[in-house]
Amino acid sequence: MMPRRVMIEGVGKRFGARWAVEEVDFALAPGECVGLLGHNGAGKTTLIKMMLGLLRPDRGRLSVFGGDPAGEAGREIRRRIGYLPENVSLYPSLSGTETLTFFARLKGVPATAALPLLARVGLSAEAAARPVGTYSKGMRQRLALAQALLGGPELLLLDEPTTGLDPSLRLEFYRLLRALRGEGVSVVISSHQLAELEGEVDRVVVLNAGRKVADGDLALLRARLDARPELRIRLDGRGPAPAGWEPLAPGLYARRVSEAELGAVLAALPAGAEGIEIRRPSLDDLYAALLARALLERHGEGR
């Protein structure tokens, strides 16, 4: 069995009378990338803080690298973790180089090993010499990412990591992430940018009101929700709609089929069909459906 860098079993965290996280199970293997999804207040940041050892669970078991991050081994465990918080606070009067050197000292990393990270995240030597107070949002985010990479972490916990990055820099960010994963780094990404996570994460974990409501790759979630692809075709529009097809606009027709049926339907398309398009439910669609189902189940429990 593949070793687990993170093991979470029945974990719960309470603040007063409210459970921010309740009965959550979660595991993360080397090189695996998981998207942690949920609305604001769903428990994502609380779960990340427990993995960092900044909060201790009130119930259940949680281990990182086989130890308790909130226990005596916490400091050594955190040396092996890179963390990028959603809201990064940096000293505006320090340069990028001075900022990274400061964080390197805190983590016990030589500055000589830290400074190449500035180039790796796309900050030029000229930008690194300037005060952080002159940086754009995207530049501050790249500097914060360099901070998270200090010491060659084996586990990255990233909270909204692409905030402030333009599309080209987002592509660069995920290219870097794929390289790190190839080196065996495990990654947890908490993000509201669901569309950009497709194709970049191995699976998603969805939280709602502190509870885990889904855990799996997109194919598994589509099957669980019976989220069928939509097949669209164009015809000349002069005749009646073909049997089993729904008219969307003049000459445009759609039909929802299961993945198992898709091949047979494509092989038997109406004569003259063109502009064939297959639309599979996106991660945004699946997320909305999962939250809607969770809401219905909660109302059912309350009756």
mmCIF file of C-alpha atoms in Angstrom:
data_model
loop_
_atom_site.group_PDB
_atom_site.id
_atom_site.type_symbol
_atom_site.label_atom_id
_atom_site.label_comp_id
_atom_site.label_asym_id
_atom_site.label_seq_id
_atom_site.Cartn_x
_atom_site.Cartn_y
_atom_site.Cartn_z
ATOM 1 C CA MET A 1 0.000 0.000 0.000
ATOM 2 C CA MET A 2 1.293 3.466 -0.918
ATOM 3 C CA PRO A 3 2.453 5.454 2.146
ATOM 4 C CA ARG A 4 0.286 8.389 3.195
ATOM 5 C CA ARG A 5 1.772 11.785 3.956
ATOM 6 C CA VAL A 6 -1.478 12.962 5.505
ATOM 7 C CA MET A 7 -3.973 10.738 7.332
ATOM 8 C CA ILE A 8 -7.172 12.236 8.743
ATOM 9 C CA GLU A 9 -9.726 9.944 10.375
ATOM 10 C CA GLY A 10 -13.042 11.159 11.773
ATOM 11 C CA VAL A 11 -11.580 14.576 12.553
ATOM 12 C CA GLY A 12 -13.711 17.319 14.083
ATOM 13 C CA LYS A 13 -12.976 20.832 15.297
ATOM 14 C CA ARG A 14 -15.370 22.871 17.388
ATOM 15 C CA PHE A 15 -15.448 26.595 18.132
ATOM 16 C CA GLY A 16 -17.870 27.100 20.986
ATOM 17 C CA ALA A 17 -21.068 25.237 20.162
ATOM 18 C CA ARG A 18 -20.382 25.132 16.412
ATOM 19 C CA TRP A 19 -18.504 22.347 14.665
ATOM 20 C CA ALA A 20 -16.346 24.001 11.965
ATOM 21 C CA VAL A 21 -15.157 20.557 10.804
ATOM 22 C CA GLU A 22 -17.096 17.389 11.576
ATOM 23 C CA GLU A 23 -16.241 13.717 10.981
ATOM 24 C CA VAL A 24 -13.862 14.355 8.064
ATOM 25 C CA ASP A 25 -11.704 11.573 6.583
ATOM 26 C CA PHE A 26 -8.871 12.439 4.214
ATOM 27 C CA ALA A 27 -5.640 10.877 2.951
ATOM 28 C CA LEU A 28 -2.863 12.190 0.725
ATOM 29 C CA ALA A 29 -0.145 10.164 -1.005
ATOM 30 C CA PRO A 30 3.287 11.289 -2.285
ATOM 31 C CA GLY A 31 3.023 13.253 -5.532
ATOM 32 C CA GLU A 32 -0.761 13.497 -5.287
ATOM 33 C CA CYS A 33 -2.604 16.780 -5.883
ATOM 34 C CA VAL A 34 -6.014 17.292 -4.271
ATOM 35 C CA GLY A 35 -8.389 20.215 -4.746
ATOM 36 C CA LEU A 36 -10.079 21.195 -1.475
ATOM 37 C CA LEU A 37 -13.370 22.850 -2.401
ATOM 38 C CA GLY A 38 -16.160 24.501 -0.468
ATOM 39 C CA HIS A 39 -17.922 27.799 0.101
ATOM 40 C CA ASN A 40 -16.584 30.378 2.559
ATOM 41 C CA GLY A 41 -16.987 28.936 6.045
ATOM 42 C CA ALA A 42 -17.135 25.319 4.810
ATOM 43 C CA GLY A 43 -14.112 24.346 6.944
ATOM 44 C CA LYS A 44 -11.293 24.382 4.390
ATOM 45 C CA THR A 45 -8.958 26.774 6.215
ATOM 46 C CA THR A 46 -9.669 25.087 9.562
ATOM 47 C CA LEU A 47 -8.672 21.735 8.058
ATOM 48 C CA ILE A 48 -5.466 23.223 6.626
ATOM 49 C CA LYS A 49 -4.586 24.784 9.998
ATOM 50 C CA MET A 50 -5.018 21.383 11.666
ATOM 51 C CA MET A 51 -2.639 19.837 9.107
ATOM 52 C CA LEU A 52 -0.160 22.575 10.016
ATOM 53 C CA GLY A 53 -0.575 21.898 13.735
ATOM 54 C CA LEU A 54 -1.851 25.433 14.370
ATOM 55 C CA LEU A 55 -5.133 23.958 15.608
ATOM 56 C CA ARG A 56 -5.661 20.683 17.454
ATOM 57 C CA PRO A 57 -8.651 18.482 16.553
ATOM 58 C CA ASP A 58 -11.328 18.025 19.209
ATOM 59 C CA ARG A 59 -12.051 14.529 17.980
ATOM 60 C CA GLY A 60 -10.593 11.963 15.592
ATOM 61 C CA ARG A 61 -7.003 11.317 14.553
ATOM 62 C CA LEU A 62 -4.734 13.412 12.332
ATOM 63 C CA SER A 63 -1.153 12.655 11.333
ATOM 64 C CA VAL A 64 1.286 14.291 8.913
ATOM 65 C CA PHE A 65 4.417 12.341 7.952
ATOM 66 C CA GLY A 66 3.322 9.819 10.582
ATOM 67 C CA GLY A 67 3.382 12.316 13.482
ATOM 68 C CA ASP A 68 1.153 14.775 15.290
ATOM 69 C CA PRO A 69 1.713 18.268 13.814
ATOM 70 C CA ALA A 70 0.308 19.841 16.993
ATOM 71 C CA GLY A 71 2.541 17.729 19.254
ATOM 72 C CA GLU A 72 6.205 17.668 20.198
ATOM 73 C CA ALA A 73 7.252 16.753 16.650
ATOM 74 C CA GLY A 74 5.290 19.676 15.202
ATOM 75 C CA ARG A 75 8.280 21.921 14.505
ATOM 76 C CA GLU A 76 10.105 19.251 12.509
ATOM 77 C CA ILE A 77 6.926 18.326 10.647
ATOM 78 C CA ARG A 78 6.353 21.954 9.655
ATOM 79 C CA ARG A 79 9.888 22.179 8.255
ATOM 80 C CA ARG A 80 8.744 19.652 5.647
ATOM 81 C CA ILE A 81 5.624 21.647 4.742
ATOM 82 C CA GLY A 82 5.240 24.697 2.504
ATOM 83 C CA TYR A 83 2.240 26.900 3.268
ATOM 84 C CA LEU A 84 0.759 29.698 1.196
ATOM 85 C CA PRO A 85 -2.090 31.436 3.068
ATOM 86 C CA GLU A 86 -4.948 33.161 1.285
ATOM 87 C CA ASN A 87 -4.025 36.585 2.654
ATOM 88 C CA VAL A 88 -0.270 37.152 2.603
ATOM 89 C CA SER A 89 1.257 39.883 4.792
ATOM 90 C CA LEU A 90 4.689 41.049 3.647
ATOM 91 C CA TYR A 91 6.845 43.922 4.896
ATOM 92 C CA PRO A 92 6.510 46.702 2.283
ATOM 93 C CA SER A 93 9.888 48.286 3.049
ATOM 94 C CA LEU A 94 11.886 45.082 2.480
ATOM 95 C CA SER A 95 12.974 44.053 -0.992
ATOM 96 C CA GLY A 96 11.932 40.721 -2.467
ATOM 97 C CA THR A 97 15.417 39.347 -1.779
ATOM 98 C CA GLU A 98 15.389 40.585 1.828
ATOM 99 C CA THR A 99 11.895 39.165 2.366
ATOM 100 C CA LEU A 100 12.837 35.709 1.159
ATOM 101 C CA THR A 101 16.094 35.789 3.148
ATOM 102 C CA PHE A 102 14.099 36.700 6.275
ATOM 103 C CA PHE A 103 11.724 33.742 5.817
ATOM 104 C CA ALA A 104 14.671 31.473 5.021
ATOM 105 C CA ARG A 105 16.234 32.299 8.405
ATOM 106 C CA LEU A 106 12.932 31.506 10.134
ATOM 107 C CA LYS A 107 12.847 28.107 8.449
ATOM 108 C CA GLY A 108 16.549 27.410 8.890
ATOM 109 C CA VAL A 109 17.286 27.482 5.151
ATOM 110 C CA PRO A 110 20.557 29.011 3.804
ATOM 111 C CA ALA A 111 19.954 32.180 1.782
ATOM 112 C CA THR A 112 22.115 30.774 -1.015
ATOM 113 C CA ALA A 113 19.596 27.967 -1.460
ATOM 114 C CA ALA A 114 16.612 30.295 -1.125
ATOM 115 C CA LEU A 115 17.402 33.007 -3.656
ATOM 116 C CA PRO A 116 17.166 30.805 -6.798
ATOM 117 C CA LEU A 117 13.498 30.372 -5.905
ATOM 118 C CA LEU A 118 12.839 33.976 -6.933
ATOM 119 C CA ALA A 119 13.755 33.144 -10.524
ATOM 120 C CA ARG A 120 11.788 29.887 -10.348
ATOM 121 C CA VAL A 121 8.554 31.758 -9.562
ATOM 122 C CA GLY A 122 9.242 34.346 -12.270
ATOM 123 C CA LEU A 123 10.609 37.322 -10.306
ATOM 124 C CA SER A 124 13.485 39.019 -12.129
ATOM 125 C CA ALA A 125 16.661 40.229 -10.415
ATOM 126 C CA GLU A 126 15.476 43.806 -10.922
ATOM 127 C CA ALA A 127 12.115 43.063 -9.262
ATOM 128 C CA ALA A 128 13.784 41.150 -6.418
ATOM 129 C CA ALA A 129 15.866 44.248 -5.572
ATOM 130 C CA ARG A 130 12.825 46.523 -5.295
ATOM 131 C CA PRO A 131 10.760 47.155 -2.129
ATOM 132 C CA VAL A 132 7.755 44.845 -1.835
ATOM 133 C CA GLY A 133 5.588 47.946 -1.367
ATOM 134 C CA THR A 134 6.070 48.673 -5.089
ATOM 135 C CA TYR A 135 4.906 45.196 -6.141
ATOM 136 C CA SER A 136 1.671 44.383 -7.930
ATOM 137 C CA LYS A 137 -0.706 41.827 -6.410
ATOM 138 C CA GLY A 138 0.615 39.172 -8.772
ATOM 139 C CA MET A 139 4.244 39.879 -7.836
ATOM 140 C CA ARG A 140 3.441 39.646 -4.122
ATOM 141 C CA GLN A 141 1.697 36.332 -4.762
ATOM 142 C CA ARG A 142 4.756 34.976 -6.592
ATOM 143 C CA LEU A 143 7.021 36.074 -3.745
ATOM 144 C CA ALA A 144 4.699 34.370 -1.267
ATOM 145 C CA LEU A 145 4.861 31.194 -3.356
ATOM 146 C CA ALA A 146 8.679 31.345 -3.267
ATOM 147 C CA GLN A 147 8.391 31.541 0.532
ATOM 148 C CA ALA A 148 6.248 28.387 0.514
ATOM 149 C CA LEU A 149 8.901 26.535 -1.512
ATOM 150 C CA LEU A 150 11.705 27.256 0.956
ATOM 151 C CA GLY A 151 13.558 24.166 2.112
ATOM 152 C CA GLY A 152 12.162 21.886 -0.609
ATOM 153 C CA PRO A 153 8.907 20.912 1.133
ATOM 154 C CA GLU A 154 7.426 17.451 0.652
ATOM 155 C CA LEU A 155 3.910 18.763 1.259
ATOM 156 C CA LEU A 156 2.434 22.011 -0.086
ATOM 157 C CA LEU A 157 -0.727 23.528 1.420
ATOM 158 C CA LEU A 158 -1.930 26.284 -0.904
ATOM 159 C CA ASP A 159 -4.899 28.502 -0.020
ATOM 160 C CA GLU A 160 -6.158 30.403 -3.114
ATOM 161 C CA PRO A 161 -2.662 30.331 -4.679
ATOM 162 C CA THR A 162 -3.503 31.984 -8.022
ATOM 163 C CA THR A 163 -5.225 35.062 -6.592
ATOM 164 C CA GLY A 164 -3.917 38.117 -8.467
ATOM 165 C CA LEU A 165 -2.160 36.123 -11.190
ATOM 166 C CA ASP A 166 -2.990 36.884 -14.808
ATOM 167 C CA PRO A 167 -3.785 33.938 -17.164
ATOM 168 C CA SER A 168 -0.191 33.527 -18.377
ATOM 169 C CA LEU A 169 1.156 33.471 -14.824
ATOM 170 C CA ARG A 170 -1.502 30.942 -13.830
ATOM 171 C CA LEU A 171 -0.252 28.680 -16.590
ATOM 172 C CA GLU A 172 3.298 29.128 -15.288
ATOM 173 C CA PHE A 173 2.111 28.358 -11.749
ATOM 174 C CA TYR A 174 0.544 25.041 -12.771
ATOM 175 C CA ARG A 175 3.566 24.173 -14.893
ATOM 176 C CA LEU A 176 5.708 24.644 -11.778
ATOM 177 C CA LEU A 177 3.248 22.599 -9.736
ATOM 178 C CA ARG A 178 3.428 19.708 -12.204
ATOM 179 C CA ALA A 179 7.233 19.772 -11.992
ATOM 180 C CA LEU A 180 7.091 19.679 -8.190
ATOM 181 C CA ARG A 181 4.649 16.787 -8.257
ATOM 182 C CA GLY A 182 7.035 14.968 -10.565
ATOM 183 C CA GLU A 183 9.598 15.317 -7.790
ATOM 184 C CA GLY A 184 7.178 13.627 -5.371
ATOM 185 C CA VAL A 185 5.741 16.724 -3.672
ATOM 186 C CA SER A 186 2.157 16.274 -2.380
ATOM 187 C CA VAL A 187 -0.195 19.228 -2.868
ATOM 188 C CA VAL A 188 -3.463 20.429 -1.370
ATOM 189 C CA ILE A 189 -5.050 23.395 -3.185
ATOM 190 C CA SER A 190 -7.969 25.274 -1.684
ATOM 191 C CA SER A 191 -9.493 27.388 -4.433
ATOM 192 C CA HIS A 192 -12.673 28.994 -5.740
ATOM 193 C CA GLN A 193 -11.232 28.985 -9.275
ATOM 194 C CA LEU A 194 -12.739 25.619 -10.137
ATOM 195 C CA ALA A 195 -12.348 25.777 -13.907
ATOM 196 C CA GLU A 196 -8.555 26.074 -13.674
ATOM 197 C CA LEU A 197 -8.309 23.021 -11.399
ATOM 198 C CA GLU A 198 -9.671 20.669 -14.075
ATOM 199 C CA GLY A 199 -6.819 18.595 -15.416
ATOM 200 C CA GLU A 200 -4.476 19.804 -12.648
ATOM 201 C CA VAL A 201 -5.739 17.831 -9.630
ATOM 202 C CA ASP A 202 -5.971 14.065 -9.192
ATOM 203 C CA ARG A 203 -9.170 14.362 -7.225
ATOM 204 C CA VAL A 204 -11.322 16.860 -5.344
ATOM 205 C CA VAL A 205 -12.577 16.846 -1.762
ATOM 206 C CA VAL A 206 -15.723 18.914 -1.281
ATOM 207 C CA LEU A 207 -16.679 20.301 2.128
ATOM 208 C CA ASN A 208 -20.065 21.705 3.047
ATOM 209 C CA ALA A 209 -20.858 23.083 6.519
ATOM 210 C CA GLY A 210 -17.782 21.301 7.896
ATOM 211 C CA ARG A 211 -18.646 17.897 6.480
ATOM 212 C CA LYS A 212 -17.082 16.065 3.565
ATOM 213 C CA VAL A 213 -19.735 15.549 0.900
ATOM 214 C CA ALA A 214 -17.532 14.186 -1.908
ATOM 215 C CA ASP A 215 -14.069 12.762 -2.519
ATOM 216 C CA GLY A 216 -13.011 11.514 -5.927
ATOM 217 C CA ASP A 217 -11.846 12.322 -9.444
ATOM 218 C CA LEU A 218 -14.141 14.006 -11.958
ATOM 219 C CA ALA A 219 -15.133 10.735 -13.640
ATOM 220 C CA LEU A 220 -16.195 9.267 -10.294
ATOM 221 C CA LEU A 221 -18.167 12.378 -9.335
ATOM 222 C CA ARG A 222 -19.908 12.470 -12.724
ATOM 223 C CA ALA A 223 -20.922 8.823 -12.307
ATOM 224 C CA ARG A 224 -22.105 9.387 -8.730
ATOM 225 C CA LEU A 225 -24.268 12.334 -9.762
ATOM 226 C CA ASP A 226 -25.387 10.706 -13.016
ATOM 227 C CA ALA A 227 -24.011 13.847 -14.702
ATOM 228 C CA ARG A 228 -24.346 12.798 -18.333
ATOM 229 C CA PRO A 229 -22.610 14.445 -21.290
ATOM 230 C CA GLU A 230 -24.682 16.653 -23.576
ATOM 231 C CA LEU A 231 -24.291 15.940 -27.273
ATOM 232 C CA ARG A 232 -25.068 18.833 -29.646
ATOM 233 C CA ILE A 233 -25.494 18.729 -33.401
ATOM 234 C CA ARG A 234 -26.509 21.094 -36.183
ATOM 235 C CA LEU A 235 -28.944 20.211 -38.962
ATOM 236 C CA ASP A 236 -30.347 22.281 -41.783
ATOM 237 C CA GLY A 237 -33.366 23.047 -39.586
ATOM 238 C CA ARG A 238 -36.001 22.616 -42.311
ATOM 239 C CA GLY A 239 -37.408 19.320 -41.019
ATOM 240 C CA PRO A 240 -38.822 18.249 -37.646
ATOM 241 C CA ALA A 241 -36.532 17.614 -34.700
ATOM 242 C CA PRO A 242 -35.037 14.123 -34.879
ATOM 243 C CA ALA A 243 -36.520 11.642 -32.396
ATOM 244 C CA GLY A 244 -34.911 11.862 -28.961
ATOM 245 C CA TRP A 245 -33.278 15.247 -29.651
ATOM 246 C CA GLU A 246 -34.265 18.536 -27.995
ATOM 247 C CA PRO A 247 -34.330 21.701 -30.139
ATOM 248 C CA LEU A 248 -32.264 24.503 -28.602
ATOM 249 C CA ALA A 249 -32.380 26.984 -31.494
ATOM 250 C CA PRO A 250 -33.180 26.799 -35.206
ATOM 251 C CA GLY A 251 -31.034 23.966 -36.542
ATOM 252 C CA LEU A 252 -29.391 23.243 -33.144
ATOM 253 C CA TYR A 253 -30.328 20.083 -31.219
ATOM 254 C CA ALA A 254 -29.136 18.481 -27.986
ATOM 255 C CA ARG A 255 -29.370 15.110 -26.304
ATOM 256 C CA ARG A 256 -28.098 13.885 -22.943
ATOM 257 C CA VAL A 257 -26.678 10.372 -22.932
ATOM 258 C CA SER A 258 -24.610 8.273 -20.569
ATOM 259 C CA GLU A 259 -20.935 7.672 -21.260
ATOM 260 C CA ALA A 260 -21.807 4.050 -22.069
ATOM 261 C CA GLU A 261 -24.370 5.139 -24.684
ATOM 262 C CA LEU A 262 -22.238 7.845 -26.268
ATOM 263 C CA GLY A 263 -20.474 5.681 -28.852
ATOM 264 C CA ALA A 264 -23.696 4.131 -30.135
ATOM 265 C CA VAL A 265 -25.453 7.512 -30.387
ATOM 266 C CA LEU A 266 -22.511 9.017 -32.293
ATOM 267 C CA ALA A 267 -22.567 6.072 -34.698
ATOM 268 C CA ALA A 268 -26.288 6.630 -35.401
ATOM 269 C CA LEU A 269 -26.441 10.410 -35.800
ATOM 270 C CA PRO A 270 -29.213 11.830 -38.003
ATOM 271 C CA ALA A 271 -28.300 12.268 -41.659
ATOM 272 C CA GLY A 272 -26.714 15.645 -42.344
ATOM 273 C CA ALA A 273 -25.593 16.224 -38.742
ATOM 274 C CA GLU A 274 -22.608 18.535 -38.468
ATOM 275 C CA GLY A 275 -20.907 20.765 -35.869
ATOM 276 C CA ILE A 276 -20.904 17.807 -33.480
ATOM 277 C CA GLU A 277 -20.014 18.879 -29.926
ATOM 278 C CA ILE A 278 -19.752 16.868 -26.699
ATOM 279 C CA ARG A 279 -20.186 18.898 -23.499
ATOM 280 C CA ARG A 280 -19.305 17.070 -20.315
ATOM 281 C CA PRO A 281 -20.335 18.593 -16.952
ATOM 282 C CA SER A 282 -17.542 20.845 -15.676
ATOM 283 C CA LEU A 283 -16.168 20.919 -12.158
ATOM 284 C CA ASP A 284 -18.306 24.012 -11.568
ATOM 285 C CA ASP A 285 -21.406 22.007 -12.581
ATOM 286 C CA LEU A 286 -20.473 19.068 -10.352
ATOM 287 C CA TYR A 287 -19.705 21.332 -7.398
ATOM 288 C CA ALA A 288 -23.077 23.084 -7.685
ATOM 289 C CA ALA A 289 -24.869 19.732 -7.923
ATOM 290 C CA LEU A 290 -23.023 18.350 -4.890
ATOM 291 C CA LEU A 291 -23.902 21.375 -2.757
ATOM 292 C CA ALA A 292 -27.528 21.201 -3.873
ATOM 293 C CA ARG A 293 -27.675 17.519 -2.916
ATOM 294 C CA ALA A 294 -26.002 18.220 0.451
ATOM 295 C CA LEU A 295 -28.546 20.966 1.151
ATOM 296 C CA LEU A 296 -31.455 18.616 0.399
ATOM 297 C CA GLU A 297 -29.954 15.922 2.650
ATOM 298 C CA ARG A 298 -29.483 18.406 5.512
ATOM 299 C CA HIS A 299 -33.108 19.556 5.224
ATOM 300 C CA GLY A 300 -34.138 15.919 5.233
ATOM 301 C CA GLU A 301 -32.187 15.289 8.448
ATOM 302 C CA GLY A 302 -33.831 18.324 10.057
ATOM 303 C CA ARG A 303 -37.375 17.044 9.489
#
